[in-house]
Amino acid sequence: MRYAEFSNGTKIIDGESGLADLHILLCGLGASRVMIVGDRELIDSGYLEKVKKGVLDGDKVDIGAVYLGDESLGVDDVLKDMYFVYMSNDCDGIIVCGGGRLIDYAKLLRLAVTTQVKDVRSFFSSSSVGRKVINVPLITVPVKFGIGNGCNAMALYYDREKKLSRNIFNDLLSPDYCIIDDSMLMRMSKSSLAYGVLNVLGRAIDGFVAIHHARVGIMIKEVDVYDIGEVFCRVVLTNFLDRAKSLLEIGDKDRILKMALDSAYLAKGLDVNGMGMIYSLALAISDVKGIGFARCLPTAIKASLDYNLRACPDKYAQALWAFLGWEKYSQYDKAKRAEGFVQAVKDFVDGVLQKYIPDHVAPQFTDDERQEIVTAMAYDPHMLNNPRHFDIFAIKAVLK
Amino acid sequence: MNKQYNFERDVKFLTGRGALRNATIIMSNMGCRKVLLICDEESNSSGKYKKVLRKFNREVNIVAEYKKVKEIAACEDCENALRLFKEGDCDSIIAIGDKSAIFVAKAVKIMLKDNVSIMSNYLSCAVNSISSLFLPLIVIPTYLSSGVETSNYIRLSMQDGKIIELDTPFAHTNVVALDPCLCGKSRAKEIASSGLCTLAMAITSLLRNDDANTMVKVYALNAITLLTDNFKESVIKKYSVKRRFKIALAAILAGCAYWHSPHMVLTKLTNVICDVSGANFNDVFNLLFAKGVMVVDLTADFDMYTIVNLIGENEYVDLTGEKSSEQIIKNSVKKYYSELGKYVKYPRTLEDLDVTDEMLGKVMEDMSAQYDGKSLELIKKIIGK
């Protein structure tokens, strides 16, 4: 009966009607002059025009500025720029269309404007709760499949001093609306879709095995709380194998939209649980090797399954039921179910890489890099959710 | 534009010890300065209302109270509560109690949003499909939960006996606070009835022709898991607050799933039978669901394989022997009902609830006027007419 909170925060709207109704949403949220954040690719494809039309349609909302972000710039520079553009154009709302990093920048901008705290690094500590001073409506339109940060209350900040990405958790980061537009997702290449599928799978496994800690007396202990996040993961894992295969083979609008929605809801659900080792390891590899997060996911999924196998066999057995279906589950020996799940996921990941991302090269690590990865993971609060205690040698071993 | 927008954040659940105390903090963050309290007569007389007030007194500024809501919510209650709201210049509403108090609070909220002061005129006056008036509604269930806490559904009776039913996003609940201190003693029969109703709502919301919304699946599965882990013990150890709390939470979640998926036939049929016979909603709903699951051809209409995969391993699901997914679901529902029958006597037929053939005749007349084709066939099969 321990106290627990679950907020279903961001509202998710699917389909093109969401874009067409942008002016209504903004009006209702109290915005009259918005800043649109996007990138050059979106301008070239004509997508930003569609967004602009949605905003200007009702003649009640104006566009104060269009900021074209460059994902290669450092977060501090971009945030400084965005803050200046937002303030100097008298904007009172934000719409962001883009990939994961751009959405994170827009969320951080919202946090800075809302709380009137320009340096978002002061939110690194989970105890520094932002106080809402100004209302800044934020609408996200993710244009990449499977990223999920369009509707959660978390953002990544690359810390140049420590050379690693740090998570900022704050309720004020949670957008008001997230519009999942299938027409944009349909344009993605097969390999991007495949990485998206792996991203969803990784987050679902992470959330499914996550455990909770709380301060009990002077100790931090594992506690039993009402766990809604796990159910989000179970829903996503159910028939995942079949759904993902048919999505990648056929790739029609309906299948993509359904999994994109699952991914978005999963992100909301994982606000409660937090993620675990897969996310944390992929992020650490990405920081150390300087390659994209998605490219690190296959290695992270396989390594974390091996690392956790003995720590949570029951959870893996339950996941097998959802992942492969009850008929196949009942054919497994009770003692072999956890291993069966690990093997099934590994086979799936290998299959996806072979068929849809043939140019994928698994990262190789030197001893120094392995040490750096472990150090980066030690900074990540998501590792606290992992069912197995932090074991430096074991982590290094699974990365070999 | 073909959607209705209310521009409010989705519902926030506060559960466990300290939920009431935390509710006051969240209300203050939402800008609630002057609050109207709406409560049903039973919660008031049983002392639960005072219990809530004791927790709230220092932090919440209650400027008006309406404690006269009867078992069936009436339009008159809504108008009286609305008058109090306006007189006190309130800016938020707290509903304490069972279904009827929640219906009245939701009705007041939509009346304010659409600027309507007489509820019976609402259907002819309200035309807005968007409203950005922010009016926080906090719901505090005091019984074993009826499942309507987070729904957008309102059911009110008019003076001439007619019923108004509304389903609008403007009747949105902002916060639900479930504190174990309010899950007081209940009889085993009531717990059983509430638990079975939870199961019925959860399974029904998963049984859909199209693929259910992710949130519906999440709420329904959560309800089933909580129920499976605590149901038997909550009936046997009826003084265990912890178990009762979990059943109440399961009921809220199941209600959330149920009312956000279109299953109005079963609800409507239950409501009509209750109106005609005066029987308890939960009891009738449970009976109709149990019968419905057995008579419906599940494989023809639903993806049963996915539903079994979603529910996952639990003690009521039996995979031994060669079975179809449909058989697994039917057996598991049967097992729930029969296991519970060992510990408590609950009504098993409509006759046990004093519903006569004559009454059922009236019900069929009413339903025939509203439904035809496949739905009417199903209704006939369920009530055996």
PDB file of C-alpha atoms in Angstrom, chain A residues 11-232:
ATOM      1  CA  LYS A  11      -2.139  13.153 -24.903  1.00  0.00           C
ATOM      2  CA  ILE A  12      -1.386  11.155 -28.010  1.00  0.00           C
ATOM      3  CA  ILE A  13      -3.181  11.955 -31.256  1.00  0.00           C
ATOM      4  CA  ASP A  14      -2.726   9.751 -34.283  1.00  0.00           C
ATOM      5  CA  GLY A  15      -3.375  10.451 -37.931  1.00  0.00           C
ATOM      6  CA  GLU A  16      -3.174  13.529 -40.078  1.00  0.00           C
ATOM      7  CA  SER A  17      -6.169  15.148 -38.373  1.00  0.00           C
ATOM      8  CA  GLY A  18      -3.793  16.010 -35.539  1.00  0.00           C
ATOM      9  CA  LEU A  19      -1.716  18.248 -37.800  1.00  0.00           C
ATOM     10  CA  ALA A  20      -4.802  19.846 -39.319  1.00  0.00           C
ATOM     11  CA  ASP A  21      -6.121  20.623 -35.828  1.00  0.00           C
ATOM     12  CA  LEU A  22      -2.869  22.183 -34.614  1.00  0.00           C
ATOM     13  CA  HIS A  23      -4.420  25.663 -34.418  1.00  0.00           C
ATOM     14  CA  ILE A  24      -7.239  24.334 -32.226  1.00  0.00           C
ATOM     15  CA  LEU A  25      -4.825  22.559 -29.914  1.00  0.00           C
ATOM     16  CA  LEU A  26      -2.612  25.634 -29.588  1.00  0.00           C
ATOM     17  CA  CYS A  27      -5.567  27.930 -28.998  1.00  0.00           C
ATOM     18  CA  GLY A  28      -6.950  25.637 -26.334  1.00  0.00           C
ATOM     19  CA  LEU A  29      -3.573  25.440 -24.616  1.00  0.00           C
ATOM     20  CA  GLY A  30      -3.372  29.228 -24.538  1.00  0.00           C
ATOM     21  CA  ALA A  31      -0.724  29.864 -27.211  1.00  0.00           C
ATOM     22  CA  SER A  32      -1.018  32.696 -29.705  1.00  0.00           C
ATOM     23  CA  ARG A  33       2.476  32.942 -31.210  1.00  0.00           C
ATOM     24  CA  VAL A  34       4.498  29.786 -31.543  1.00  0.00           C
ATOM     25  CA  MET A  35       8.030  28.801 -32.353  1.00  0.00           C
ATOM     26  CA  ILE A  36       8.373  25.843 -34.724  1.00  0.00           C
ATOM     27  CA  VAL A  37      11.465  23.708 -34.265  1.00  0.00           C
ATOM     28  CA  GLY A  38      12.471  21.479 -37.174  1.00  0.00           C
ATOM     29  CA  ASP A  39      15.380  20.673 -39.461  1.00  0.00           C
ATOM     30  CA  ARG A  40      16.408  21.314 -43.076  1.00  0.00           C
ATOM     31  CA  GLU A  41      15.301  17.855 -44.198  1.00  0.00           C
ATOM     32  CA  LEU A  42      11.761  18.636 -43.148  1.00  0.00           C
ATOM     33  CA  ILE A  43      11.792  21.880 -45.119  1.00  0.00           C
ATOM     34  CA  ASP A  44      13.058  20.080 -48.212  1.00  0.00           C
ATOM     35  CA  SER A  45      10.377  17.437 -47.938  1.00  0.00           C
ATOM     36  CA  GLY A  46       7.685  20.110 -47.575  1.00  0.00           C
ATOM     37  CA  TYR A  47       6.591  18.751 -44.212  1.00  0.00           C
ATOM     38  CA  LEU A  48       7.191  21.966 -42.318  1.00  0.00           C
ATOM     39  CA  GLU A  49       4.820  23.740 -44.729  1.00  0.00           C
ATOM     40  CA  LYS A  50       2.128  21.284 -43.690  1.00  0.00           C
ATOM     41  CA  VAL A  51       2.811  22.061 -40.043  1.00  0.00           C
ATOM     42  CA  LYS A  52       2.749  25.811 -40.715  1.00  0.00           C
ATOM     43  CA  LYS A  53      -0.586  25.456 -42.497  1.00  0.00           C
ATOM     44  CA  GLY A  54      -2.022  23.564 -39.518  1.00  0.00           C
ATOM     45  CA  VAL A  55      -0.932  26.381 -37.192  1.00  0.00           C
ATOM     46  CA  LEU A  56      -2.128  29.285 -39.325  1.00  0.00           C
ATOM     47  CA  ASP A  57      -5.435  27.757 -40.452  1.00  0.00           C
ATOM     48  CA  GLY A  58      -7.748  29.295 -37.879  1.00  0.00           C
ATOM     49  CA  ASP A  59      -6.170  32.794 -38.099  1.00  0.00           C
ATOM     50  CA  LYS A  60      -5.876  32.825 -34.333  1.00  0.00           C
ATOM     51  CA  VAL A  61      -2.333  31.575 -33.890  1.00  0.00           C
ATOM     52  CA  ASP A  62       0.695  33.207 -35.413  1.00  0.00           C
ATOM     53  CA  ILE A  63       4.140  31.792 -36.106  1.00  0.00           C
ATOM     54  CA  GLY A  64       6.765  33.769 -34.183  1.00  0.00           C
ATOM     55  CA  ALA A  65       9.832  31.912 -35.436  1.00  0.00           C
ATOM     56  CA  VAL A  66      10.969  28.806 -37.259  1.00  0.00           C
ATOM     57  CA  TYR A  67      14.153  27.386 -35.780  1.00  0.00           C
ATOM     58  CA  LEU A  68      16.064  24.886 -37.872  1.00  0.00           C
ATOM     59  CA  GLY A  69      18.128  22.876 -35.459  1.00  0.00           C
ATOM     60  CA  ASP A  70      21.414  21.266 -36.262  1.00  0.00           C
ATOM     61  CA  GLU A  71      21.786  17.986 -34.386  1.00  0.00           C
ATOM     62  CA  SER A  72      25.557  18.120 -34.772  1.00  0.00           C
ATOM     63  CA  LEU A  73      25.862  21.242 -32.583  1.00  0.00           C
ATOM     64  CA  GLY A  74      26.387  20.889 -28.858  1.00  0.00           C
ATOM     65  CA  VAL A  75      23.370  21.066 -26.591  1.00  0.00           C
ATOM     66  CA  ASP A  76      24.551  24.255 -24.834  1.00  0.00           C
ATOM     67  CA  ASP A  77      24.922  26.189 -28.074  1.00  0.00           C
ATOM     68  CA  VAL A  78      21.606  25.017 -29.434  1.00  0.00           C
ATOM     69  CA  LEU A  79      19.763  25.789 -26.206  1.00  0.00           C
ATOM     70  CA  LYS A  80      21.287  29.258 -26.014  1.00  0.00           C
ATOM     71  CA  ASP A  81      20.242  29.906 -29.622  1.00  0.00           C
ATOM     72  CA  MET A  82      16.769  28.575 -29.145  1.00  0.00           C
ATOM     73  CA  TYR A  83      16.245  30.563 -25.956  1.00  0.00           C
ATOM     74  CA  PHE A  84      17.304  33.749 -27.703  1.00  0.00           C
ATOM     75  CA  VAL A  85      15.070  33.112 -30.730  1.00  0.00           C
ATOM     76  CA  TYR A  86      12.100  32.194 -28.517  1.00  0.00           C
ATOM     77  CA  MET A  87      12.377  35.256 -26.299  1.00  0.00           C
ATOM     78  CA  SER A  88      13.251  37.817 -28.967  1.00  0.00           C
ATOM     79  CA  ASN A  89      10.240  36.800 -31.054  1.00  0.00           C
ATOM     80  CA  ASP A  90       7.772  36.947 -28.170  1.00  0.00           C
ATOM     81  CA  CYS A  91       6.746  33.326 -28.577  1.00  0.00           C
ATOM     82  CA  ASP A  92       4.429  31.625 -26.123  1.00  0.00           C
ATOM     83  CA  GLY A  93       4.376  28.028 -27.321  1.00  0.00           C
ATOM     84  CA  ILE A  94       6.565  25.420 -29.035  1.00  0.00           C
ATOM     85  CA  ILE A  95       5.955  22.854 -31.766  1.00  0.00           C
ATOM     86  CA  VAL A  96       8.802  20.486 -32.498  1.00  0.00           C
ATOM     87  CA  CYS A  97       9.029  18.129 -35.495  1.00  0.00           C
ATOM     88  CA  GLY A  98      12.069  15.960 -35.648  1.00  0.00           C
ATOM     89  CA  GLY A  99      14.125  13.108 -34.332  1.00  0.00           C
ATOM     90  CA  GLY A 100      15.053  12.264 -30.766  1.00  0.00           C
ATOM     91  CA  ARG A 101      17.695  14.891 -30.117  1.00  0.00           C
ATOM     92  CA  LEU A 102      15.692  17.796 -31.515  1.00  0.00           C
ATOM     93  CA  ILE A 103      12.706  16.851 -29.392  1.00  0.00           C
ATOM     94  CA  ASP A 104      14.954  16.711 -26.329  1.00  0.00           C
ATOM     95  CA  TYR A 105      16.262  20.218 -27.102  1.00  0.00           C
ATOM     96  CA  ALA A 106      12.718  21.565 -27.390  1.00  0.00           C
ATOM     97  CA  LYS A 107      11.748  19.903 -24.116  1.00  0.00           C
ATOM     98  CA  LEU A 108      14.763  21.433 -22.373  1.00  0.00           C
ATOM     99  CA  LEU A 109      13.898  24.834 -23.830  1.00  0.00           C
ATOM    100  CA  ARG A 110      10.419  24.468 -22.412  1.00  0.00           C
ATOM    101  CA  LEU A 111      11.856  23.582 -19.010  1.00  0.00           C
ATOM    102  CA  ALA A 112      14.133  26.625 -19.069  1.00  0.00           C
ATOM    103  CA  VAL A 113      11.385  29.055 -20.121  1.00  0.00           C
ATOM    104  CA  THR A 114       8.721  27.581 -17.855  1.00  0.00           C
ATOM    105  CA  THR A 115      10.861  27.690 -14.725  1.00  0.00           C
ATOM    106  CA  GLN A 116      12.875  30.794 -15.700  1.00  0.00           C
ATOM    107  CA  VAL A 117      16.042  28.832 -14.938  1.00  0.00           C
ATOM    108  CA  LYS A 118      18.335  29.318 -17.913  1.00  0.00           C
ATOM    109  CA  ASP A 119      20.914  26.719 -16.954  1.00  0.00           C
ATOM    110  CA  VAL A 120      19.162  23.374 -17.250  1.00  0.00           C
ATOM    111  CA  ARG A 121      22.132  21.651 -15.614  1.00  0.00           C
ATOM    112  CA  SER A 122      20.604  22.616 -12.282  1.00  0.00           C
ATOM    113  CA  PHE A 123      18.001  19.921 -12.976  1.00  0.00           C
ATOM    114  CA  PHE A 124      20.571  17.103 -13.034  1.00  0.00           C
ATOM    115  CA  SER A 125      19.693  16.187  -9.488  1.00  0.00           C
ATOM    116  CA  SER A 126      16.325  14.485  -9.132  1.00  0.00           C
ATOM    117  CA  SER A 127      15.635  16.558  -6.006  1.00  0.00           C
ATOM    118  CA  SER A 128      15.641  19.849  -7.934  1.00  0.00           C
ATOM    119  CA  VAL A 129      11.999  20.062  -8.899  1.00  0.00           C
ATOM    120  CA  GLY A 130      11.167  22.892 -11.290  1.00  0.00           C
ATOM    121  CA  ARG A 131       8.472  25.339 -10.300  1.00  0.00           C
ATOM    122  CA  LYS A 132       6.138  26.368 -13.072  1.00  0.00           C
ATOM    123  CA  VAL A 133       6.287  30.125 -13.492  1.00  0.00           C
ATOM    124  CA  ILE A 134       5.131  30.550 -17.088  1.00  0.00           C
ATOM    125  CA  ASN A 135       2.853  28.287 -19.097  1.00  0.00           C
ATOM    126  CA  VAL A 136       4.619  27.075 -22.263  1.00  0.00           C
ATOM    127  CA  PRO A 137       2.486  24.743 -24.375  1.00  0.00           C
ATOM    128  CA  LEU A 138       4.585  22.098 -26.132  1.00  0.00           C
ATOM    129  CA  ILE A 139       3.428  19.857 -28.988  1.00  0.00           C
ATOM    130  CA  THR A 140       5.753  17.189 -30.393  1.00  0.00           C
ATOM    131  CA  VAL A 141       5.581  15.578 -33.830  1.00  0.00           C
ATOM    132  CA  PRO A 142       8.150  12.750 -33.883  1.00  0.00           C
ATOM    133  CA  VAL A 143       9.304  11.971 -37.416  1.00  0.00           C
ATOM    134  CA  LYS A 144      11.300   8.900 -36.488  1.00  0.00           C
ATOM    135  CA  PHE A 145       9.835   5.552 -35.564  1.00  0.00           C
ATOM    136  CA  GLY A 146      10.316   3.959 -32.153  1.00  0.00           C
ATOM    137  CA  ILE A 147      12.108   6.760 -30.273  1.00  0.00           C
ATOM    138  CA  GLY A 148       9.391   7.416 -27.707  1.00  0.00           C
ATOM    139  CA  ASN A 149      10.722  10.678 -26.291  1.00  0.00           C
ATOM    140  CA  GLY A 150       7.870  12.642 -27.883  1.00  0.00           C
ATOM    141  CA  CYS A 151       5.692  11.846 -24.906  1.00  0.00           C
ATOM    142  CA  ASN A 152       7.765  11.191 -21.812  1.00  0.00           C
ATOM    143  CA  ALA A 153       9.062  13.384 -19.018  1.00  0.00           C
ATOM    144  CA  MET A 154      12.749  12.824 -19.662  1.00  0.00           C
ATOM    145  CA  ALA A 155      15.430  14.531 -21.755  1.00  0.00           C
ATOM    146  CA  LEU A 156      19.068  13.832 -22.504  1.00  0.00           C
ATOM    147  CA  TYR A 157      21.785  16.410 -22.009  1.00  0.00           C
ATOM    148  CA  TYR A 158      25.313  15.770 -23.226  1.00  0.00           C
ATOM    149  CA  ASP A 159      27.664  16.837 -20.459  1.00  0.00           C
ATOM    150  CA  ARG A 160      30.858  18.071 -22.127  1.00  0.00           C
ATOM    151  CA  GLU A 161      32.846  18.153 -18.896  1.00  0.00           C
ATOM    152  CA  LYS A 162      32.233  14.513 -18.067  1.00  0.00           C
ATOM    153  CA  LYS A 163      31.853  13.486 -21.712  1.00  0.00           C
ATOM    154  CA  LEU A 164      28.664  11.539 -21.161  1.00  0.00           C
ATOM    155  CA  SER A 165      24.915  11.932 -21.668  1.00  0.00           C
ATOM    156  CA  ARG A 166      22.925  12.693 -18.557  1.00  0.00           C
ATOM    157  CA  ASN A 167      19.217  12.168 -18.003  1.00  0.00           C
ATOM    158  CA  ILE A 168      17.033  14.972 -16.744  1.00  0.00           C
ATOM    159  CA  PHE A 169      13.709  13.866 -15.255  1.00  0.00           C
ATOM    160  CA  ASN A 170      11.050  16.474 -14.675  1.00  0.00           C
ATOM    161  CA  ASP A 171       7.266  16.556 -15.020  1.00  0.00           C
ATOM    162  CA  LEU A 172       7.581  19.850 -16.882  1.00  0.00           C
ATOM    163  CA  LEU A 173       9.414  18.061 -19.697  1.00  0.00           C
ATOM    164  CA  SER A 174       6.298  16.092 -20.528  1.00  0.00           C
ATOM    165  CA  PRO A 175       4.698  17.609 -23.685  1.00  0.00           C
ATOM    166  CA  ASP A 176       1.002  18.514 -23.812  1.00  0.00           C
ATOM    167  CA  TYR A 177       0.256  16.682 -27.032  1.00  0.00           C
ATOM    168  CA  CYS A 178       2.178  14.228 -29.178  1.00  0.00           C
ATOM    169  CA  ILE A 179       1.021  13.840 -32.771  1.00  0.00           C
ATOM    170  CA  ILE A 180       1.918  10.547 -34.417  1.00  0.00           C
ATOM    171  CA  ASP A 181       1.676  11.186 -38.143  1.00  0.00           C
ATOM    172  CA  ASP A 182       1.811   7.948 -40.109  1.00  0.00           C
ATOM    173  CA  SER A 183       2.434   9.720 -43.425  1.00  0.00           C
ATOM    174  CA  MET A 184       5.824  10.859 -42.134  1.00  0.00           C
ATOM    175  CA  LEU A 185       6.709   7.483 -40.650  1.00  0.00           C
ATOM    176  CA  MET A 186       5.898   5.779 -43.968  1.00  0.00           C
ATOM    177  CA  ARG A 187       8.784   7.633 -45.602  1.00  0.00           C
ATOM    178  CA  MET A 188      11.360   5.953 -43.388  1.00  0.00           C
ATOM    179  CA  SER A 189      13.797   3.460 -44.874  1.00  0.00           C
ATOM    180  CA  LYS A 190      13.621  -0.233 -43.938  1.00  0.00           C
ATOM    181  CA  SER A 191      16.830   0.015 -41.914  1.00  0.00           C
ATOM    182  CA  SER A 192      15.505   2.963 -39.875  1.00  0.00           C
ATOM    183  CA  LEU A 193      12.294   1.041 -39.258  1.00  0.00           C
ATOM    184  CA  ALA A 194      14.349  -1.959 -38.165  1.00  0.00           C
ATOM    185  CA  TYR A 195      16.348   0.162 -35.701  1.00  0.00           C
ATOM    186  CA  GLY A 196      13.047   1.588 -34.454  1.00  0.00           C
ATOM    187  CA  VAL A 197      11.710  -1.921 -33.849  1.00  0.00           C
ATOM    188  CA  LEU A 198      14.845  -2.817 -31.869  1.00  0.00           C
ATOM    189  CA  ASN A 199      14.466   0.377 -29.852  1.00  0.00           C
ATOM    190  CA  VAL A 200      10.893  -0.535 -28.894  1.00  0.00           C
ATOM    191  CA  LEU A 201      11.945  -4.077 -28.022  1.00  0.00           C
ATOM    192  CA  GLY A 202      14.849  -2.875 -25.890  1.00  0.00           C
ATOM    193  CA  ARG A 203      12.702  -0.469 -23.902  1.00  0.00           C
ATOM    194  CA  ALA A 204       9.981  -3.087 -23.396  1.00  0.00           C
ATOM    195  CA  ILE A 205      12.443  -5.668 -22.031  1.00  0.00           C
ATOM    196  CA  ASP A 206      14.077  -3.033 -19.830  1.00  0.00           C
ATOM    197  CA  GLY A 207      10.776  -1.946 -18.312  1.00  0.00           C
ATOM    198  CA  PHE A 208       9.520  -5.495 -17.922  1.00  0.00           C
ATOM    199  CA  VAL A 209      12.384  -6.597 -15.688  1.00  0.00           C
ATOM    200  CA  ALA A 210      12.774  -3.259 -13.882  1.00  0.00           C
ATOM    201  CA  ILE A 211      12.733  -3.291 -10.100  1.00  0.00           C
ATOM    202  CA  HIS A 212      11.966  -0.419  -7.746  1.00  0.00           C
ATOM    203  CA  HIS A 213      14.020   1.080  -4.984  1.00  0.00           C
ATOM    204  CA  ALA A 214      13.049   3.470  -2.234  1.00  0.00           C
ATOM    205  CA  ARG A 215      14.586   4.895   0.881  1.00  0.00           C
ATOM    206  CA  VAL A 216      13.582   2.634   3.791  1.00  0.00           C
ATOM    207  CA  GLY A 217      15.030   4.102   6.967  1.00  0.00           C
ATOM    208  CA  ILE A 218      18.630   4.918   6.142  1.00  0.00           C
ATOM    209  CA  MET A 219      18.913   2.229   3.469  1.00  0.00           C
ATOM    210  CA  ILE A 220      17.937   2.200  -0.183  1.00  0.00           C
ATOM    211  CA  LYS A 221      15.967  -1.025  -0.585  1.00  0.00           C
ATOM    212  CA  GLU A 222      14.043  -2.824  -3.242  1.00  0.00           C
ATOM    213  CA  VAL A 223      10.328  -2.249  -2.619  1.00  0.00           C
ATOM    214  CA  ASP A 224       7.097  -3.655  -3.915  1.00  0.00           C
ATOM    215  CA  VAL A 225       4.965  -0.909  -5.453  1.00  0.00           C
ATOM    216  CA  TYR A 226       1.936  -0.800  -7.684  1.00  0.00           C
ATOM    217  CA  ASP A 227       3.668  -1.333 -10.989  1.00  0.00           C
ATOM    218  CA  ILE A 228       1.798  -0.101 -14.029  1.00  0.00           C
ATOM    219  CA  GLY A 229       4.946   0.333 -16.129  1.00  0.00           C
ATOM    220  CA  GLU A 230       5.469  -3.412 -16.317  1.00  0.00           C
ATOM    221  CA  VAL A 231       2.022  -3.852 -17.845  1.00  0.00           C
ATOM    222  CA  PHE A 232       2.822  -1.332 -20.589  1.00  0.00           C
TER     223      PHE A 232
END
